[in-house]
Coordinates of C-alpha atoms in Angstrom, one line a residue:
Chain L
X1 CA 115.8 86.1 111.3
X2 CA 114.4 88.0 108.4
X3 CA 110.8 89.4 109.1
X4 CA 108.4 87.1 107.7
X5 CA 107.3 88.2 103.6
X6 CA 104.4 90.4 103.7
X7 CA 103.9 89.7 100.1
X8 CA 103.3 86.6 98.0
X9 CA 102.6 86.2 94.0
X10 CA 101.9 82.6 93.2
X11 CA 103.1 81.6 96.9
X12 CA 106.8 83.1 96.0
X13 CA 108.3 85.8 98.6
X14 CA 109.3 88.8 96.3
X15 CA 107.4 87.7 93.5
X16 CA 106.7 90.5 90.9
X17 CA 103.7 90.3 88.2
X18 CA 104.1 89.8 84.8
X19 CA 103.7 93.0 82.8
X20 CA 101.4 91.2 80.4
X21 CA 99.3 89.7 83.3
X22 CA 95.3 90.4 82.5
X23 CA 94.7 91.7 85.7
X24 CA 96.7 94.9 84.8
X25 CA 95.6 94.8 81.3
X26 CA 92.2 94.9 81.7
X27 CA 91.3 94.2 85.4
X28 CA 90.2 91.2 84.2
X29 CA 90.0 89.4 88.4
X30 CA 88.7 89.8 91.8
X31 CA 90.1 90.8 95.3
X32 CA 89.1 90.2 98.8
X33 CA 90.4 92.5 101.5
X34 CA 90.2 90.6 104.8
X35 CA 90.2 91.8 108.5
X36 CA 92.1 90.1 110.9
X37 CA 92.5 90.1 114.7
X38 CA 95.9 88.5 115.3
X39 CA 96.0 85.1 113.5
X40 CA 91.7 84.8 113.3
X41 CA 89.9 86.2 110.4
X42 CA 86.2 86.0 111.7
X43 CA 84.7 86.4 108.3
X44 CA 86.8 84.4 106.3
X45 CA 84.4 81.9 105.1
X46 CA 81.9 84.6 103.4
X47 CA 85.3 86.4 102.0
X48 CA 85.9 82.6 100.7
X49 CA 82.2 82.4 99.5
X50 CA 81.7 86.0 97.5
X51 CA 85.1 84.9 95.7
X52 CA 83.8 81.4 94.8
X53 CA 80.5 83.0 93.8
X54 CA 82.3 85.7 92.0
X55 CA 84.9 83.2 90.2
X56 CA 82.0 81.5 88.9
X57 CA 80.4 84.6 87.5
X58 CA 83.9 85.1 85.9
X59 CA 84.7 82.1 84.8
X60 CA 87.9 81.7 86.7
X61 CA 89.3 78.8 88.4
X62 CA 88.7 79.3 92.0
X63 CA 92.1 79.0 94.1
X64 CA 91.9 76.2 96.9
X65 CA 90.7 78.0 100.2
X66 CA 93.0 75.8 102.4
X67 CA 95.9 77.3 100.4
X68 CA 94.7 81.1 100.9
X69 CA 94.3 80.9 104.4
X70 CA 98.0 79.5 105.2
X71 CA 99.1 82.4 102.4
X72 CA 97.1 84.9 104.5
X73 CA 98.4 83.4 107.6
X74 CA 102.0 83.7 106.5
X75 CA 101.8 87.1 105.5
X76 CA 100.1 88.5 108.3
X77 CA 102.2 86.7 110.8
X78 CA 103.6 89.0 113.8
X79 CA 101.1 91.7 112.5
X80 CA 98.2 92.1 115.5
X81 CA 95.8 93.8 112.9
X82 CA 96.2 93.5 109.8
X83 CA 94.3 93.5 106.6
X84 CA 95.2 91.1 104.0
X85 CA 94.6 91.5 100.2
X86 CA 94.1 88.3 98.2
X87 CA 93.8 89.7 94.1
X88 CA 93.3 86.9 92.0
X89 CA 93.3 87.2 87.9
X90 CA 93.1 85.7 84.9
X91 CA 97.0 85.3 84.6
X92 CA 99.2 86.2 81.9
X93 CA 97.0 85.9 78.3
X94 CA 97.7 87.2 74.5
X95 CA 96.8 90.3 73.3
X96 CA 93.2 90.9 73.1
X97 CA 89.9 90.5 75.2
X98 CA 89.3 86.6 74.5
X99 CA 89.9 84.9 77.5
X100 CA 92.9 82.0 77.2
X101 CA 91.4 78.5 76.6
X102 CA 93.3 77.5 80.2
X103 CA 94.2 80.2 81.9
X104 CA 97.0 80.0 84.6
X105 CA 95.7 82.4 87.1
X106 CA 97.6 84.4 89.1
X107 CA 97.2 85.2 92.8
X108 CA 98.8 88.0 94.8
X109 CA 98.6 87.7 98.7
X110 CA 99.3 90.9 100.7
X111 CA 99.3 92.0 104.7
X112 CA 98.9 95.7 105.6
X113 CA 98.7 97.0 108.9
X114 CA 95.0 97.4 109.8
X115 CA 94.0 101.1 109.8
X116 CA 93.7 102.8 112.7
X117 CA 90.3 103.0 114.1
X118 CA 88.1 106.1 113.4
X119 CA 87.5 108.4 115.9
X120 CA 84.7 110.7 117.4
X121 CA 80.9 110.3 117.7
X122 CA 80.6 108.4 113.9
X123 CA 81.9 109.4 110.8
X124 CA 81.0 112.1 108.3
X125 CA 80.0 111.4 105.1
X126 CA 79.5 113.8 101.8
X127 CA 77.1 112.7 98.7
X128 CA 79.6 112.3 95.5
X129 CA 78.6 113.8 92.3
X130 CA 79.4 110.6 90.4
X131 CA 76.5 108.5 89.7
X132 CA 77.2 104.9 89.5
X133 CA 77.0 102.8 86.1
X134 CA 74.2 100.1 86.2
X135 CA 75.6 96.8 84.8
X136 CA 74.1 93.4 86.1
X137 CA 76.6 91.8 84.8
X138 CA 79.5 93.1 87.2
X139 CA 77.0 93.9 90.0
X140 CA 77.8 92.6 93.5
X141 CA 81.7 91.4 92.6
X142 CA 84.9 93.0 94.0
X143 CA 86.2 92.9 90.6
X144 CA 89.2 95.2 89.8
X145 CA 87.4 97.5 87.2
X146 CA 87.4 100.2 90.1
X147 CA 88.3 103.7 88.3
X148 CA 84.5 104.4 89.7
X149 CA 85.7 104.4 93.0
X150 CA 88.8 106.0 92.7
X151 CA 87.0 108.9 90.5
X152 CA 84.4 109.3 93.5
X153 CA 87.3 109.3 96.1
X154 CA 89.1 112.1 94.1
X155 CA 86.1 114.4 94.7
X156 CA 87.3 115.4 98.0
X157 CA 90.3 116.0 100.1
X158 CA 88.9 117.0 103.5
X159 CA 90.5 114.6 105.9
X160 CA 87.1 115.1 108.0
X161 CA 84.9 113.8 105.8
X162 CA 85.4 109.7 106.2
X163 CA 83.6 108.1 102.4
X164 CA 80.8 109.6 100.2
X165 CA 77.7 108.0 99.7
X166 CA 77.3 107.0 95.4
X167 CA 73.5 107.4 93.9
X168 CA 72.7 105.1 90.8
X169 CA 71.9 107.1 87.4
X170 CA 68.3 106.8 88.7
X171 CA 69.6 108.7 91.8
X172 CA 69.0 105.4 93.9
X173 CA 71.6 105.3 96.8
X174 CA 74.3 102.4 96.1
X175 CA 76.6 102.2 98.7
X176 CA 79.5 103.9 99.8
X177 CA 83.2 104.7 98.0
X178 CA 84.3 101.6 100.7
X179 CA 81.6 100.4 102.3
X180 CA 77.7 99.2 102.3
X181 CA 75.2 101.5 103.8
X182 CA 72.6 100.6 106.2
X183 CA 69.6 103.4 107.4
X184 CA 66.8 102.4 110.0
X185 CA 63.6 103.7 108.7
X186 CA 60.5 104.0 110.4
X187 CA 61.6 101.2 113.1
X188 CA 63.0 99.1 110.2
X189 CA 66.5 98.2 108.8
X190 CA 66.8 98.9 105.5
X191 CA 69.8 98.3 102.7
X192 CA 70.1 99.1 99.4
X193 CA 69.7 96.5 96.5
X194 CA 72.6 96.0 94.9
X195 CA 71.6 94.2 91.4
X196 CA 72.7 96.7 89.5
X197 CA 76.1 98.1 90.6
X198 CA 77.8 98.3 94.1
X199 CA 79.9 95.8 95.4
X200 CA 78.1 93.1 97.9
X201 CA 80.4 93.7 101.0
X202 CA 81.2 90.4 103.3
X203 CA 79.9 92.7 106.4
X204 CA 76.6 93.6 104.6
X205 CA 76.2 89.7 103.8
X206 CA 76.8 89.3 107.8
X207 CA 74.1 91.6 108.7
X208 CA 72.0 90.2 106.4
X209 CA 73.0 86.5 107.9
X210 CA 72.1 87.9 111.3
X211 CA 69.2 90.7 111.1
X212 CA 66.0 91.2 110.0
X213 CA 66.8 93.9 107.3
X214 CA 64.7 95.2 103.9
X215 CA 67.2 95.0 100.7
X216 CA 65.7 97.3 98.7
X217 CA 65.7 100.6 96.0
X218 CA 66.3 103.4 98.5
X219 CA 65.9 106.7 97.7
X220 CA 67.8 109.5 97.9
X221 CA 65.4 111.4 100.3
X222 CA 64.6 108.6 102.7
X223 CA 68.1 108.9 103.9
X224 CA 66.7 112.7 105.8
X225 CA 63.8 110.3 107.0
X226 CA 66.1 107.7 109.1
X227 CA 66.6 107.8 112.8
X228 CA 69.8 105.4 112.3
X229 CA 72.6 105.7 109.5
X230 CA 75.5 103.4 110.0
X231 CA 78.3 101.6 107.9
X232 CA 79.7 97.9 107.3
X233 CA 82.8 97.2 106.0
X234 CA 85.3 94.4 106.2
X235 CA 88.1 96.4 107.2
X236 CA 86.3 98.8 109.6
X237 CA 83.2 96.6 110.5
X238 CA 80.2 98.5 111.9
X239 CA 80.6 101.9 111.7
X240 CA 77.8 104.9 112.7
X241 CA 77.3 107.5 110.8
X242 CA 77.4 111.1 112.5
X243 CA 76.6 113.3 109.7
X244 CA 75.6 113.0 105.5
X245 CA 75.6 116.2 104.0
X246 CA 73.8 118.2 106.1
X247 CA 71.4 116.0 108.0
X248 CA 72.9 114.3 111.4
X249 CA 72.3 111.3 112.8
X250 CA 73.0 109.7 116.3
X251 CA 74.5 106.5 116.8
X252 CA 71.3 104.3 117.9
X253 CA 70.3 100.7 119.6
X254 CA 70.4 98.7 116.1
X255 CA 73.7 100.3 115.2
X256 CA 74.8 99.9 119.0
X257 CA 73.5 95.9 118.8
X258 CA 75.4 95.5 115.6
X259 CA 79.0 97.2 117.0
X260 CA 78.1 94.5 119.8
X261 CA 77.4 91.6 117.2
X262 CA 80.6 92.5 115.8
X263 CA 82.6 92.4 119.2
X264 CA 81.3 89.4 119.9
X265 CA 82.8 87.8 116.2
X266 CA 86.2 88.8 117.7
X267 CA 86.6 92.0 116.7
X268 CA 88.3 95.0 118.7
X269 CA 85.9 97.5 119.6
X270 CA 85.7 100.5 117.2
X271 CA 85.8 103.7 119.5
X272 CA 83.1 105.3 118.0
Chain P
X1 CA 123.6 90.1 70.4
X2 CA 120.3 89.6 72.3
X3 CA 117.1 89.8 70.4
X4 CA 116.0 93.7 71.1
X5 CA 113.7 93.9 74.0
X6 CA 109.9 93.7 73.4
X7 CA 109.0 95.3 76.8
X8 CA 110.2 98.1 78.9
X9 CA 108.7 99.2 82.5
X10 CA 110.0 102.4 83.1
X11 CA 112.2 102.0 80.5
X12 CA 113.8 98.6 81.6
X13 CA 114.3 95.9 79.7
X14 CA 112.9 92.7 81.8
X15 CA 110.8 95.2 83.9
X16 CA 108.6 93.4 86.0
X17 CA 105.3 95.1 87.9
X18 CA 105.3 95.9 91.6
X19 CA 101.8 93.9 92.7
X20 CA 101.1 96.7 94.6
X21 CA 100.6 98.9 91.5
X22 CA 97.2 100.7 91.0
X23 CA 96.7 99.3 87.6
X24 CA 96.4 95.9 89.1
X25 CA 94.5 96.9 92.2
X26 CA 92.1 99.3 90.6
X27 CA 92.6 99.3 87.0
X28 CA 93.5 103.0 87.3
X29 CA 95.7 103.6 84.7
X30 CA 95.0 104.2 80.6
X31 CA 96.5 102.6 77.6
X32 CA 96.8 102.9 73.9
X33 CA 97.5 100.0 70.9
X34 CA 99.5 101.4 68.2
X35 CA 99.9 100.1 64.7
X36 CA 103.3 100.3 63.6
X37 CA 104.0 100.0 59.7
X38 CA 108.3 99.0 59.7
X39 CA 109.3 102.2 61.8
X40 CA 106.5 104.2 61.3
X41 CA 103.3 105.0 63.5
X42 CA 100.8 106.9 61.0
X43 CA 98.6 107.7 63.5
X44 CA 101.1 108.3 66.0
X45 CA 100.0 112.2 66.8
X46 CA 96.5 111.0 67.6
X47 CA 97.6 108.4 69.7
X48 CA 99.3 110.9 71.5
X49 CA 96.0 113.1 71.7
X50 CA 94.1 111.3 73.2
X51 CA 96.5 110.0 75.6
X52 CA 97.4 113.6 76.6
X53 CA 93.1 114.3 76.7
X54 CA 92.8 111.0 79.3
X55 CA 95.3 111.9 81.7
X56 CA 93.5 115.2 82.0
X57 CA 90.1 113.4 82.6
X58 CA 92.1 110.8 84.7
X59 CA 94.2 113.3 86.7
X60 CA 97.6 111.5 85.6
X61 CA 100.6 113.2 84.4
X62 CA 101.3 112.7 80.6
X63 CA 104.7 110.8 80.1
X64 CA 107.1 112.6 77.9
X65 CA 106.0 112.2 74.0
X66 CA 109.6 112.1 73.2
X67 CA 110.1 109.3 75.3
X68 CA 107.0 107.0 74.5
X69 CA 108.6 107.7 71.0
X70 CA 112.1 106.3 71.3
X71 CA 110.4 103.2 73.5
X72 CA 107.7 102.2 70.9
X73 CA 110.8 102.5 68.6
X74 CA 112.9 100.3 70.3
X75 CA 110.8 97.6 71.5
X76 CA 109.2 96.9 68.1
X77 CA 112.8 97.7 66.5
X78 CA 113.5 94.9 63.8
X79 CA 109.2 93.9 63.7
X80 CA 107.8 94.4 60.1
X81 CA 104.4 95.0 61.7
X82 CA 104.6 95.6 65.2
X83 CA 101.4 96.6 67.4
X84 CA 103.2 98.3 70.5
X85 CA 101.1 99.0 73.7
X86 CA 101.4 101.5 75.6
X87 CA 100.1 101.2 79.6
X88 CA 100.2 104.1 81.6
X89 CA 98.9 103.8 85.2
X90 CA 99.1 105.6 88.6
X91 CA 102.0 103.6 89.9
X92 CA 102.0 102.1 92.9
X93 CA 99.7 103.2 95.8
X94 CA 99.1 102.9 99.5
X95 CA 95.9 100.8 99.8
X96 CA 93.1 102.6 99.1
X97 CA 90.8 104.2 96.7
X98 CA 92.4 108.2 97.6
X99 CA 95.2 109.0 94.7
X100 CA 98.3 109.5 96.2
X101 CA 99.2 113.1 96.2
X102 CA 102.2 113.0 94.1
X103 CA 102.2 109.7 92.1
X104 CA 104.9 108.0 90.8
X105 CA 102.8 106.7 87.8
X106 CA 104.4 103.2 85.6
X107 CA 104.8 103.5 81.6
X108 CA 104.9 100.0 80.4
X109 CA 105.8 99.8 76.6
X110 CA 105.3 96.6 74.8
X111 CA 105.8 94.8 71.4
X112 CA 103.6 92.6 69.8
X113 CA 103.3 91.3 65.9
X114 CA 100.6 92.5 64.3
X115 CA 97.6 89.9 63.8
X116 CA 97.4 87.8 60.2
X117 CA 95.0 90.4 58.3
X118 CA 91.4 89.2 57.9
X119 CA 90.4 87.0 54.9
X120 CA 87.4 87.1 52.4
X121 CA 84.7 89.7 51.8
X122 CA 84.4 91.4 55.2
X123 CA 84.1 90.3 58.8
X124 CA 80.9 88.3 60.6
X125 CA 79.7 90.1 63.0
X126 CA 77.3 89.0 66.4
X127 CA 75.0 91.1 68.8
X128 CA 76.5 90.8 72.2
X129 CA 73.8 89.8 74.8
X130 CA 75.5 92.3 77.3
X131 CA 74.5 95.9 77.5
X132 CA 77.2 98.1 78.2
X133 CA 76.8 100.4 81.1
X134 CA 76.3 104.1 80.9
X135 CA 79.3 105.9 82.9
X136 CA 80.2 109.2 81.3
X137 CA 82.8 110.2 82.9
X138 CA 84.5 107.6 82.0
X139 CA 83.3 107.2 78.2
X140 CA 85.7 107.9 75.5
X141 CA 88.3 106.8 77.4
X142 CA 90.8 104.0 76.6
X143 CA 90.6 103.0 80.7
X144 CA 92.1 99.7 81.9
X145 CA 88.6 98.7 83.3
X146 CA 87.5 96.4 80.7
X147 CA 85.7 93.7 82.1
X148 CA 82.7 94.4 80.4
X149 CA 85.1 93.8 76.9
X150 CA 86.3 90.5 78.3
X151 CA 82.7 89.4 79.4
X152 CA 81.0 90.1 76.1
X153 CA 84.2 89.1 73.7
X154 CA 83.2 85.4 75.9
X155 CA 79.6 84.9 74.6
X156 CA 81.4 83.1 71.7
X157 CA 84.2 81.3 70.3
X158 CA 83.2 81.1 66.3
X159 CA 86.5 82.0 65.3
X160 CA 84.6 82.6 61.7
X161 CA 82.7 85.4 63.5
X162 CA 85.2 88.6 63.8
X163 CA 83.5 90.4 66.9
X164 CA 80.7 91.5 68.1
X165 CA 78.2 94.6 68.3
X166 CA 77.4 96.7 71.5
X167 CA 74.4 98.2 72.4
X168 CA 74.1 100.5 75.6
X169 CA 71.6 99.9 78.2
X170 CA 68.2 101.8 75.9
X171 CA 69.5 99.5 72.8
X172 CA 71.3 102.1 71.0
X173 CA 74.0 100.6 69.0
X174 CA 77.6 101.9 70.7
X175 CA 81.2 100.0 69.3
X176 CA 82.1 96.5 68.9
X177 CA 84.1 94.5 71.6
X178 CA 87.3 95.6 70.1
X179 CA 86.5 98.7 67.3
X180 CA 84.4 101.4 66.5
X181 CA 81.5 101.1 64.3
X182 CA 80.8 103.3 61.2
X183 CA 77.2 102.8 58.9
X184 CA 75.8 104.6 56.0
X185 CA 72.9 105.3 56.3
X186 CA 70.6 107.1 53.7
X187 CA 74.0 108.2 51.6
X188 CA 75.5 109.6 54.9
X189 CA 78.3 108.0 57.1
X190 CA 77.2 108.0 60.6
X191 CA 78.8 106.5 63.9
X192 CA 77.6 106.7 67.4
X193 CA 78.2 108.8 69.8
X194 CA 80.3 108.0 72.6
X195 CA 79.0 110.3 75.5
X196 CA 77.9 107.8 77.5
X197 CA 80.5 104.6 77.2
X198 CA 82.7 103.2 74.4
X199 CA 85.8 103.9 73.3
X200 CA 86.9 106.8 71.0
X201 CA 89.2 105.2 68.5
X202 CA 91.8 106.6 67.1
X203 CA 90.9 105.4 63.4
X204 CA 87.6 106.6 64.2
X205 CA 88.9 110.1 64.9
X206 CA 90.9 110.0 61.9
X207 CA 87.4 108.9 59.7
X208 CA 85.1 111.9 61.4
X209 CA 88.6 114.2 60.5
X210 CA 88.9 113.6 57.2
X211 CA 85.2 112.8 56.1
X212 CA 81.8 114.2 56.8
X213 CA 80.0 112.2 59.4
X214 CA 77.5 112.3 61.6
X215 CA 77.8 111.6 65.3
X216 CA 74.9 110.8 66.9
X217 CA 72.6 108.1 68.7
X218 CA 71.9 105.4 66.4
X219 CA 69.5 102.7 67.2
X220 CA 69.9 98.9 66.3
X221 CA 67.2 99.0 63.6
X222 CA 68.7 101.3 61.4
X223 CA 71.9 99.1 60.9
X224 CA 69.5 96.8 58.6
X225 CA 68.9 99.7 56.2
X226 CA 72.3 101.3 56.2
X227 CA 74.0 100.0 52.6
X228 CA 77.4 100.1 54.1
X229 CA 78.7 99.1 57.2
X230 CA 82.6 99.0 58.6
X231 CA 84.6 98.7 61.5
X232 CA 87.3 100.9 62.5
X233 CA 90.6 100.1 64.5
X234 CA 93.9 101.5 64.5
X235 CA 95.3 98.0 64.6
X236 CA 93.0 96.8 61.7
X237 CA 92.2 100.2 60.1
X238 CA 88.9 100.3 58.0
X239 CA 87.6 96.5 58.0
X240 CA 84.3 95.8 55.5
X241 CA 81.5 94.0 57.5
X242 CA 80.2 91.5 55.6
X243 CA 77.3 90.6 57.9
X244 CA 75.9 91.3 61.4
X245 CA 73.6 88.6 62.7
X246 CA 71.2 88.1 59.6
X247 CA 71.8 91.3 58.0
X248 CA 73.9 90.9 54.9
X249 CA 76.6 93.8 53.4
X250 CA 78.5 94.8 50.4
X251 CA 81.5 96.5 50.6
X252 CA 80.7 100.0 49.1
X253 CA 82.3 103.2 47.7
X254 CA 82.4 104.9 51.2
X255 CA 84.1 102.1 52.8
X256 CA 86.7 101.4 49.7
X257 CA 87.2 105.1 50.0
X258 CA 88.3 105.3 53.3
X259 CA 90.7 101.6 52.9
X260 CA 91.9 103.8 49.9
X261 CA 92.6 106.6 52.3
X262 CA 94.4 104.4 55.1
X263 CA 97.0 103.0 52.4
X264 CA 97.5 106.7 51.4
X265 CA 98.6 106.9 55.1
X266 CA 101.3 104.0 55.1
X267 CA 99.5 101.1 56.4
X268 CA 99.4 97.4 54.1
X269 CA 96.3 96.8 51.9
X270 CA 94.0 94.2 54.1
X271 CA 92.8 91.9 51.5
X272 CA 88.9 92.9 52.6

């Protein structure tokens, strides 16, 4: 028996994408990249809801969810942890920026072996020299205009160093190259605001869901202030923070309550 | 025999694109839209610049002139008026923001006829609601992250009105959705600077090498006393703007100059 397609475009095994397809062209679409712990993916209704809410924003057509989730299923089948990519554009369109009248979207379905789980006392994080650009108008999506990310990632190489943390222009902290930031300050949880660039991770929307927690500017310096510094991410879920730059942090009770929260979703426990 | 083939990947005729390539997944990749006049590219050398200048700034490897050469050749081959596009992007990727340490990037080449030329006395031209955002180390660039394009080019659909005008987040005036934007202001021929977003055109760079012109910040108001104002676009060349919003223009020497100028170079008359 041939092992099950780990790829799908349009639902077809071995698909390829169309050279002319918008989402190459001008990363004109969206992608989710979804955790899953054999054939459950705990937060796959808020993955379903940022890409409703984000289709919206977009003006695409919003693929039905029932049809994702056996897509997602059927890629990931036989995999124990894997991470599934669903990328969803605008489809093949003419030349130029004007978005077709009806546009045949296209959707790519993809399974990856989960990565494996980070290791030590929390990860170490550097502060990237690239300041994020503010535009409202993309804020919050997981749209695929992501040379900002890959530009930030590029700034180091030290396989010790897990993400760098992005500032704004204003030198407000964002987020993360992959991932949301969260910082207990003075007994309280506190997340940056993220109307003005950063991408609103499913994770960050399950704290949110589940804890009392200040969104908020955040500066810069508070981060020296905090007594907690930890990380959520689809892919990697709650993950504490050992070190930014040159202040270190130790892995406390509301990151050690939220690495429990997350257990209890169904997910394996990160050794860290 | 077959009709020649409009578009190679990799040089292949029926190329398709792996969905795992970084252009889709990040937009991380470049391209350039060349007018072609029969088998001529007149402003093929500073296609080529800036090109060569973005994969610097982009950390890709620059694709063999030669090459790109005998592909725009043969995929427009038999086209009176071709535009050929050129996609260059960092090939396919393991997941993840990190660029692969030696990529194997994808060179798509493509053929496309070149749009009817624009009718009447000059273009319309809007003022896009959305504010493009401030990111310099991407500015300049012809990058395939161009949602923000796609999102303003959709604030209308008056096919009377050509394109419209973007301002950057403090209201200065930047490009158009689709072209570079050149006033005259006072007797002297001014366009914005593009330090902070925008695209540098390649028509644009053939204006400020051929004419004196200011570059600098250039704020919305002063487009209502400039007594000229044009577009510029290597696949339209230098188009009169006959209005923007309520402000009406003439056509004037400067701008009939320069059309002068880009039928010295080889491309058609536009009946503007």
């Amino acid at each position: 028996m041939p092992p099950p397609a780990r790829l799908l475009v349009d639902g077809m095994a071995a698909g390829a994408l169309s050279p002319l397809d918008r989402g190459l062209a001008y990363g004109d679409g969206l992608f989710e990249t979804i955790r899953l712990v054999g054939a459950a993916a705990p937060l796959w209704p808020r993955h379903m809801q940022r890409l409703r809410e984000s289709c919206v924003r977009l003006r695409l057509p919003m693929p039905d969810e029932a049809l994702l989730a056996r897509e997602a299923a059927a890629v990931s089948s036989g995999l124990a942890d894997a991470v599934v990519r669903i990328t969803l554009t605008r489809g093949v369109g003419e030349r130029g920026y004007a978005m077709p009248a009806s546009p045949q979207p296209t959707r790519i379905v993809a399974a990856f072996p989960a990565p494996a789980p980070y290791s030590g006392e929390g990860v170490r994080l550097r502060l990237c020299r690239l300041r994020l650009a503010e535009q409202p108008l993309l804020a919050g999506m997981k749209h695929l205009n992501r040379l900002e990310q890959v530009l930030a990632r590029a700034e180091w190489d030290d396989p010790s160093i897990a993400d760098g943390v992005l500032l704004d222009a204003a030198g407000r902290v964002v987020c993360t190259t992959m991932a949301n930031l969260f910082a207990v300050i003075g007994g309280r949880l506190v997340t940056p605001s993220l109307e003005r660039c950063g991408v609103a991770g499913v994770a960050r929307a399950q704290v949110l869901a589940t804890r009392d927690a200040e969104v908020r500017d955040l500066a810069l310096g508070e981060l020296a202030h905090a007594s907690e510094l930890f990380l959520s991410s689809s892919v990697r879920g709650i993950v504490p923070v050992r070190s930014m730059a040159e202040t270190v942090y130790v892995p406390g009770p509301v990151t050690r309550d939220l690495q429990s929260h997350w257990r209890g979703l169904g997910f394996p426990t990160e050794h860290i």
